[in-house]
Amino acid sequence: MTATTLALIGVFVANRIARPMRRLAGAAEALGRGQSIEALPETGPDDIRRTTEAFNRMQARLTRFVEDRTRMLAAISHDLRTPLTSLRLRAEFVTDADAQQRMMATIDEIQTMTEAALAFAREESVTEATRAVNLTALIESLCDDLADLGQKVRFLDSPKINYRCRPDGLRRAARNLIENALRYGGEARVQLDEKPSMVQIVIEDSGPGIAEEDFERVFEPFFRLESSRNRETGGVGLGLSIARATVRHHGGDITLSRMPRGLRATIALPRSHRGL
């Protein structure tokens, strides 16, 4: 009788400790993937309650930091429009045609970068809900859409993979990598793969590739390779930064690697986040 009572008390105490710990672990994982979560109930034994309180404070601070950064970026981008308009008007009075053309080109480049930063800020301020989707169908439909537009995109045979994610954001990230492959490699081959610990979206091209020392630099905001300085072909250098940020919000990453001919971009997503 005594042993049974002690066992029941032990089970009760264990559940009282384990339940908030499981809840805290799940919330920490969701927060690491960029999901919006509500404050956790601050219950349980003293140590766990204090840990939960600290977690809630940390989450609130992180949320405020991201919101403040997004608002600041949007405000700076918006406020830059006025001086740019003033510069454009002044440039029109420059009598030297060559100097005027160079000034206008520089102003246009700053304007394009400003608009891109503002669009990024707006996108960052929108929080997309996480849901389970057929990831294979999502990426295949993206490839079909680009192929319908006349782009040389091939979706290779892939297993059906259900995955819990923010589908619009992940689709935009994949589209950016595919369009990069098309722009610099002339074609894109896309395939999904499953590994023991992750799901991969692999995009390959047949272009000249890039130097290994630039694999990380191309993800820096506004960084462009010398071969892509033209805004018509190289953009403003925000696309890959946004794509990597989106994938990292899902707990994954984007990596680049060289092939005998071409470049391979891999979106790696943790398999533990798959949907059922």
mmCIF file of N, CA, C and O in Angstrom, residues 89-123:
data_model
loop_
_atom_site.group_PDB
_atom_site.id
_atom_site.type_symbol
_atom_site.label_atom_id
_atom_site.label_comp_id
_atom_site.label_asym_id
_atom_site.label_seq_id
_atom_site.Cartn_x
_atom_site.Cartn_y
_atom_site.Cartn_z
ATOM 1 N N LEU A 89 15.750 66.478 -59.315
ATOM 2 C CA LEU A 89 15.389 67.779 -59.880
ATOM 3 C C LEU A 89 16.636 68.631 -60.117
ATOM 4 O O LEU A 89 16.760 69.323 -61.141
ATOM 5 N N ARG A 90 17.580 68.607 -59.169
ATOM 6 C CA ARG A 90 18.808 69.384 -59.329
ATOM 7 C C ARG A 90 19.654 68.849 -60.490
ATOM 8 O O ARG A 90 20.300 69.613 -61.209
ATOM 9 N N ALA A 91 19.647 67.524 -60.649
ATOM 10 C CA ALA A 91 20.444 66.927 -61.718
ATOM 11 C C ALA A 91 19.954 67.350 -63.094
ATOM 12 O O ALA A 91 20.736 67.397 -64.058
ATOM 13 N N GLU A 92 18.688 67.644 -63.192
ATOM 14 C CA GLU A 92 18.133 68.047 -64.487
ATOM 15 C C GLU A 92 18.695 69.382 -64.963
ATOM 16 O O GLU A 92 18.631 69.712 -66.160
ATOM 17 N N PHE A 93 19.258 70.181 -64.046
ATOM 18 C CA PHE A 93 19.809 71.486 -64.414
ATOM 19 C C PHE A 93 21.306 71.415 -64.725
ATOM 20 O O PHE A 93 21.916 72.433 -65.059
ATOM 21 N N VAL A 94 21.888 70.234 -64.611
ATOM 22 C CA VAL A 94 23.301 70.073 -64.941
ATOM 23 C C VAL A 94 23.460 70.157 -66.460
ATOM 24 O O VAL A 94 22.783 69.444 -67.215
ATOM 25 N N THR A 95 24.344 71.016 -66.932
ATOM 26 C CA THR A 95 24.489 71.250 -68.382
ATOM 27 C C THR A 95 25.346 70.194 -69.073
ATOM 28 O O THR A 95 25.150 69.906 -70.250
ATOM 29 N N ASP A 96 26.297 69.611 -68.326
ATOM 30 C CA ASP A 96 27.151 68.573 -68.912
ATOM 31 C C ASP A 96 26.334 67.287 -69.056
ATOM 32 O O ASP A 96 25.928 66.674 -68.062
ATOM 33 N N ALA A 97 26.089 66.864 -70.298
ATOM 34 C CA ALA A 97 25.219 65.709 -70.548
ATOM 35 C C ALA A 97 25.767 64.421 -69.934
ATOM 36 O O ALA A 97 25.019 63.631 -69.350
ATOM 37 N N ASP A 98 27.105 64.211 -70.059
ATOM 38 C CA ASP A 98 27.700 62.987 -69.499
ATOM 39 C C ASP A 98 27.593 62.976 -67.976
ATOM 40 O O ASP A 98 27.246 61.950 -67.371
ATOM 41 N N ALA A 99 27.900 64.115 -67.342
ATOM 42 C CA ALA A 99 27.805 64.195 -65.884
ATOM 43 C C ALA A 99 26.368 64.008 -65.433
ATOM 44 O O ALA A 99 26.098 63.322 -64.433
ATOM 45 N N GLN A 100 25.433 64.594 -66.173
ATOM 46 C CA GLN A 100 24.023 64.448 -65.810
ATOM 47 C C GLN A 100 23.579 62.994 -65.906
ATOM 48 O O GLN A 100 22.874 62.488 -65.027
ATOM 49 N N GLN A 101 24.023 62.296 -66.959
ATOM 50 C CA GLN A 101 23.649 60.894 -67.134
ATOM 51 C C GLN A 101 24.186 60.031 -65.993
ATOM 52 O O GLN A 101 23.491 59.157 -65.479
ATOM 53 N N ARG A 102 25.454 60.287 -65.601
ATOM 54 C CA ARG A 102 26.038 59.528 -64.490
ATOM 55 C C ARG A 102 25.307 59.811 -63.187
ATOM 56 O O ARG A 102 25.068 58.914 -62.376
ATOM 57 N N MET A 103 24.945 61.068 -62.954
ATOM 58 C CA MET A 103 24.204 61.421 -61.735
ATOM 59 C C MET A 103 22.846 60.749 -61.706
ATOM 60 O O MET A 103 22.433 60.201 -60.682
ATOM 61 N N MET A 104 22.155 60.781 -62.841
ATOM 62 C CA MET A 104 20.834 60.160 -62.908
ATOM 63 C C MET A 104 20.931 58.652 -62.679
ATOM 64 O O MET A 104 20.079 58.054 -62.000
ATOM 65 N N ALA A 105 21.968 58.019 -63.226
ATOM 66 C CA ALA A 105 22.144 56.574 -63.041
ATOM 67 C C ALA A 105 22.378 56.246 -61.572
ATOM 68 O O ALA A 105 21.838 55.259 -61.039
ATOM 69 N N THR A 106 23.183 57.066 -60.893
ATOM 70 C CA THR A 106 23.445 56.850 -59.468
ATOM 71 C C THR A 106 22.178 57.043 -58.645
ATOM 72 O O THR A 106 21.882 56.254 -57.739
ATOM 73 N N ILE A 107 21.420 58.095 -58.964
ATOM 74 C CA ILE A 107 20.166 58.355 -58.250
ATOM 75 C C ILE A 107 19.184 57.206 -58.468
ATOM 76 O O ILE A 107 18.513 56.762 -57.528
ATOM 77 N N ASP A 108 19.122 56.700 -59.699
ATOM 78 C CA ASP A 108 18.231 55.575 -59.997
ATOM 79 C C ASP A 108 18.628 54.335 -59.191
ATOM 80 O O ASP A 108 17.766 53.605 -58.690
ATOM 81 N N GLU A 109 19.929 54.120 -59.049
ATOM 82 C CA GLU A 109 20.395 52.950 -58.292
ATOM 83 C C GLU A 109 20.025 53.084 -56.817
ATOM 84 O O GLU A 109 19.555 52.123 -56.188
ATOM 85 N N ILE A 110 20.223 54.270 -56.255
ATOM 86 C CA ILE A 110 19.850 54.492 -54.852
ATOM 87 C C ILE A 110 18.351 54.335 -54.680
ATOM 88 O O ILE A 110 17.877 53.749 -53.695
ATOM 89 N N GLN A 111 17.578 54.845 -55.662
ATOM 90 C CA GLN A 111 16.120 54.730 -55.597
ATOM 91 C C GLN A 111 15.687 53.269 -55.602
ATOM 92 O O GLN A 111 14.821 52.860 -54.824
ATOM 93 N N THR A 112 16.307 52.469 -56.456
ATOM 94 C CA THR A 112 15.970 51.047 -56.545
ATOM 95 C C THR A 112 16.292 50.331 -55.239
ATOM 96 O O THR A 112 15.497 49.511 -54.740
ATOM 97 N N MET A 113 17.450 50.633 -54.667
ATOM 98 C CA MET A 113 17.827 50.016 -53.394
ATOM 99 C C MET A 113 16.887 50.443 -52.271
ATOM 100 O O MET A 113 16.522 49.633 -51.409
ATOM 101 N N THR A 114 16.471 51.704 -52.290
ATOM 102 C CA THR A 114 15.548 52.201 -51.268
ATOM 103 C C THR A 114 14.205 51.498 -51.358
ATOM 104 O O THR A 114 13.631 51.080 -50.344
ATOM 105 N N GLU A 115 13.694 51.362 -52.593
ATOM 106 C CA GLU A 115 12.410 50.690 -52.779
ATOM 107 C C GLU A 115 12.492 49.226 -52.364
ATOM 108 O O GLU A 115 11.556 48.673 -51.785
ATOM 109 N N ALA A 116 13.639 48.587 -52.652
ATOM 110 C CA ALA A 116 13.818 47.189 -52.260
ATOM 111 C C ALA A 116 13.841 47.047 -50.742
ATOM 112 O O ALA A 116 13.249 46.117 -50.173
ATOM 113 N N ALA A 117 14.524 47.971 -50.065
ATOM 114 C CA ALA A 117 14.576 47.938 -48.603
ATOM 115 C C ALA A 117 13.197 48.157 -48.000
ATOM 116 O O ALA A 117 12.821 47.513 -47.017
ATOM 117 N N LEU A 118 12.431 49.072 -48.603
ATOM 118 C CA LEU A 118 11.084 49.336 -48.104
ATOM 119 C C LEU A 118 10.180 48.120 -48.308
ATOM 120 O O LEU A 118 9.397 47.759 -47.424
ATOM 121 N N ALA A 119 10.307 47.474 -49.467
ATOM 122 C CA ALA A 119 9.520 46.260 -49.719
ATOM 123 C C ALA A 119 9.896 45.161 -48.739
ATOM 124 O O ALA A 119 9.032 44.421 -48.244
ATOM 125 N N PHE A 120 11.190 45.050 -48.420
ATOM 126 C CA PHE A 120 11.654 44.058 -47.452
ATOM 127 C C PHE A 120 11.061 44.331 -46.080
ATOM 128 O O PHE A 120 10.615 43.424 -45.377
ATOM 129 N N ALA A 121 11.050 45.612 -45.679
ATOM 130 C CA ALA A 121 10.493 45.980 -44.374
ATOM 131 C C ALA A 121 9.007 45.647 -44.308
ATOM 132 O O ALA A 121 8.514 45.154 -43.291
ATOM 133 N N ARG A 122 8.300 45.928 -45.380
ATOM 134 C CA ARG A 122 6.862 45.614 -45.398
ATOM 135 C C ARG A 122 6.624 44.121 -45.292
ATOM 136 O O ARG A 122 5.725 43.661 -44.597
ATOM 137 N N GLU A 123 7.447 43.345 -46.004
ATOM 138 C CA GLU A 123 7.293 41.896 -45.967
ATOM 139 C C GLU A 123 7.614 41.342 -44.588
ATOM 140 O O GLU A 123 6.947 40.436 -44.089
#
